[in-house]
Amino acid sequence: MYERFGKRCFDVSVSLFLLLILLPLYPIISLLLLMSSGTPLLFTQIRTGQFNEPFKIIKFRTMKNNKKKVNNPQDAWYEGVPDDFIFKSAHNSEVTKIGAFLRKSSIDEIPQLFNVLRGDMSLIGPRPEVPEITQWYNEKQLNRLLMKPGLTGWAQVNGRADSCHGHKIEHDLFYIKNCSFKLDLKIFILTIVAIWKGKGAY
């Protein structure tokens, strides 16, 4: 019942609240981005949503080049994305100085609240991957697409960007199986703690 009705109410009410209380940050972030690296202020990218449907994710731009390249694997992942695959790296020369701060503090994710309000995403759920990765999902990995992607999730509060793909899949499938208001509230609180510590975010 919660997953079908209550989750959307939670998404809309909390997203609107966060957008309002964070309102003073928008002009400050915009000015910092303009002064440090110019326009565009926002970064958009196609991600894979629920039931394998693509959507456009929105973030504050953190890289010099707005068009982030996603390299395909040298060998096709015919048996699924390898468990030891890690998409992000702590060292990326394309990330600007202000961008590094925005990533560390997760401020770059704020525009995704509009994705949540639009219904593309949920506050809590599996993080949306790029199609270049999800196209190689095996049958088990495809199960993480049964739920709407989230701004944060069980995998993020258990490692954030430090986790390998296999661990993320296991955490996401655990969440999908055990989704509840109590678990969502726990993840929401743990996310605040993780952001405060700044561990595994880059």
Coordinates of C-alpha atoms in Angstrom, one line a residue:
M1 CA 0.0 0.0 0.0
Y2 CA 2.8 2.4 0.9
E3 CA 4.8 1.8 -2.2
R4 CA 1.7 2.4 -4.4
F5 CA 0.2 5.5 -2.7
G6 CA 2.1 6.7 0.4
K7 CA 5.5 6.9 -1.3
R8 CA 4.4 9.4 -3.9
C9 CA 2.8 11.6 -1.1
F10 CA 6.1 11.4 0.8
D11 CA 8.1 12.3 -2.4
V12 CA 6.0 15.4 -3.2
S13 CA 5.6 16.8 0.3
V14 CA 9.3 16.4 1.2
S15 CA 10.6 17.6 -2.2
L16 CA 8.5 20.8 -2.0
F17 CA 9.7 21.4 1.5
L18 CA 13.3 20.9 0.6
L19 CA 13.0 23.1 -2.5
L20 CA 11.6 25.9 -0.4
I21 CA 14.1 25.8 2.5
L22 CA 17.0 25.5 0.0
L23 CA 15.8 28.5 -2.1
P24 CA 18.5 30.9 -0.7
L25 CA 21.2 28.6 -2.1
Y26 CA 20.1 28.8 -5.7
P27 CA 21.4 32.3 -6.5
I28 CA 24.6 31.7 -4.5
I29 CA 25.4 28.5 -6.4
S30 CA 24.5 30.1 -9.7
L31 CA 26.8 33.0 -9.1
L32 CA 29.7 30.7 -8.0
L33 CA 29.3 28.6 -11.2
L34 CA 29.1 31.7 -13.4
M35 CA 32.3 33.2 -11.9
S36 CA 34.3 29.9 -11.9
S37 CA 33.3 28.2 -15.2
G38 CA 30.6 30.2 -16.9
T39 CA 27.5 28.6 -18.4
P40 CA 25.6 26.3 -18.6
L41 CA 24.7 26.2 -14.9
L42 CA 22.9 22.9 -15.2
F43 CA 24.0 19.4 -16.4
T44 CA 21.5 17.2 -18.0
Q45 CA 21.9 13.5 -19.0
I46 CA 19.8 10.7 -20.1
R47 CA 19.3 8.0 -17.5
T48 CA 17.4 4.8 -17.3
G49 CA 14.2 5.0 -15.2
Q50 CA 11.6 2.6 -14.0
F51 CA 10.8 -0.3 -16.4
N52 CA 13.8 0.7 -18.5
E53 CA 12.2 4.0 -19.6
P54 CA 14.7 6.8 -20.3
F55 CA 14.4 10.2 -18.7
K56 CA 16.6 13.4 -18.5
I57 CA 18.2 13.9 -15.1
I58 CA 19.1 17.4 -13.9
K59 CA 22.1 18.5 -11.8
F60 CA 24.2 21.6 -11.1
R61 CA 27.1 21.3 -13.5
T62 CA 30.3 20.2 -11.8
M63 CA 32.6 19.5 -14.8
K64 CA 34.3 21.7 -17.3
N65 CA 32.7 19.9 -20.2
N66 CA 28.9 19.7 -19.9
K67 CA 28.8 16.5 -22.1
K68 CA 30.0 13.8 -19.9
K69 CA 31.4 10.9 -21.9
V70 CA 30.5 7.3 -20.8
N71 CA 32.9 4.8 -22.3
N72 CA 31.6 1.5 -23.3
P73 CA 33.5 -1.5 -22.0
Q74 CA 36.2 -3.0 -24.2
D75 CA 34.5 -6.4 -24.1
A76 CA 30.7 -6.6 -24.1
W77 CA 29.2 -7.6 -20.8
Y78 CA 27.1 -10.5 -22.2
E79 CA 26.7 -12.0 -18.7
G80 CA 25.7 -8.7 -17.1
V81 CA 27.6 -5.8 -15.6
P82 CA 30.6 -7.2 -13.6
D83 CA 30.2 -7.1 -9.9
D84 CA 33.6 -5.3 -9.4
F85 CA 32.7 -2.5 -11.9
I86 CA 33.0 1.0 -10.4
F87 CA 31.6 3.9 -12.4
K88 CA 33.0 6.9 -10.6
S89 CA 36.6 7.7 -9.7
A90 CA 37.9 10.0 -6.9
H91 CA 40.3 11.6 -9.4
N92 CA 38.7 13.3 -12.4
S93 CA 40.5 16.2 -14.0
E94 CA 37.3 17.4 -15.6
V95 CA 35.7 18.3 -12.3
T96 CA 36.0 22.0 -11.4
K97 CA 37.0 23.3 -8.0
I98 CA 33.5 24.5 -7.2
G99 CA 32.2 21.3 -8.7
A100 CA 34.2 19.2 -6.3
F101 CA 32.7 21.1 -3.4
L102 CA 29.2 20.7 -4.9
R103 CA 29.7 16.9 -5.2
K104 CA 31.2 16.5 -1.8
S105 CA 28.3 18.3 -0.2
S106 CA 25.8 16.7 -2.7
I107 CA 24.5 20.2 -3.4
D108 CA 24.8 19.4 -7.1
E109 CA 21.9 16.9 -6.7
I110 CA 19.4 19.6 -5.6
P111 CA 17.8 20.1 -9.1
Q112 CA 16.8 16.4 -9.1
L113 CA 14.1 17.4 -6.7
F114 CA 12.3 18.7 -9.8
N115 CA 12.8 15.2 -11.3
V116 CA 11.0 13.9 -8.2
L117 CA 8.2 16.3 -8.5
R118 CA 7.8 15.5 -12.2
G119 CA 7.5 11.8 -11.3
D120 CA 10.7 10.7 -13.1
M121 CA 12.3 9.8 -9.8
S122 CA 11.5 9.1 -6.1
L123 CA 13.3 10.5 -3.1
I124 CA 14.4 7.0 -2.1
G125 CA 15.2 4.2 -4.6
P126 CA 18.0 2.7 -6.7
R127 CA 20.2 5.5 -8.2
P128 CA 19.5 5.8 -12.0
E129 CA 22.3 4.5 -14.2
V130 CA 23.1 5.6 -17.8
P131 CA 21.8 3.5 -20.7
E132 CA 25.4 2.6 -21.6
I133 CA 25.5 0.5 -18.5
T134 CA 21.9 -0.7 -18.1
Q135 CA 21.9 -2.1 -21.6
W136 CA 24.2 -4.8 -20.4
Y137 CA 22.1 -5.8 -17.3
N138 CA 21.5 -9.5 -16.8
E139 CA 18.1 -10.8 -15.6
K140 CA 18.9 -10.3 -12.0
Q141 CA 20.2 -6.8 -12.5
L142 CA 17.1 -5.8 -14.5
N143 CA 15.1 -6.2 -11.3
R144 CA 16.5 -2.9 -9.9
L145 CA 14.5 -1.2 -12.7
L146 CA 11.2 -2.4 -11.3
M147 CA 11.1 0.5 -9.0
K148 CA 11.3 4.2 -9.7
P149 CA 15.0 5.5 -9.3
G150 CA 15.8 7.6 -6.3
L151 CA 17.7 10.7 -5.3
T152 CA 19.2 8.5 -2.6
G153 CA 18.9 4.9 -1.6
W154 CA 20.0 1.9 0.5
A155 CA 23.1 1.5 -1.5
Q156 CA 24.1 5.1 -1.1
V157 CA 23.9 5.1 2.7
N158 CA 26.0 1.9 2.6
G159 CA 29.0 3.2 0.7
R160 CA 27.9 5.9 -1.8
A161 CA 30.3 6.1 -4.8
D162 CA 32.8 3.8 -3.1
S163 CA 30.7 0.7 -3.6
C164 CA 31.2 -1.6 -6.5
H165 CA 28.4 -2.5 -8.8
G166 CA 27.7 -5.9 -7.3
H167 CA 27.2 -4.4 -3.8
K168 CA 24.9 -1.7 -5.2
I169 CA 22.8 -4.3 -6.9
E170 CA 22.4 -6.4 -3.7
H171 CA 21.5 -3.3 -1.7
D172 CA 19.0 -2.1 -4.3
L173 CA 17.3 -5.5 -4.6
F174 CA 17.1 -5.6 -0.7
Y175 CA 15.4 -2.2 -0.8
I176 CA 12.9 -3.1 -3.5
K177 CA 12.0 -6.3 -1.5
N178 CA 11.6 -4.5 1.8
C179 CA 10.3 -1.0 0.8
S180 CA 8.4 0.7 3.6
F181 CA 7.9 4.1 5.1
K182 CA 10.1 3.1 8.0
L183 CA 12.9 2.1 5.7
D184 CA 12.5 5.2 3.6
L185 CA 12.7 7.4 6.8
K186 CA 15.8 5.5 7.9
I187 CA 17.5 6.0 4.6
F188 CA 16.5 9.7 4.5
I189 CA 18.1 10.3 8.0
L190 CA 21.2 8.2 7.1
T191 CA 21.6 10.2 3.9
I192 CA 21.8 13.4 5.9
V193 CA 24.5 11.9 8.1
A194 CA 26.4 10.6 5.0
I195 CA 26.2 14.1 3.4
W196 CA 27.5 15.7 6.6
K197 CA 30.5 13.3 6.7
G198 CA 31.1 13.7 3.0
K199 CA 32.5 10.2 2.7
G200 CA 32.4 8.4 -0.7
A201 CA 31.0 11.4 -2.6
Y202 CA 32.9 12.7 -5.7

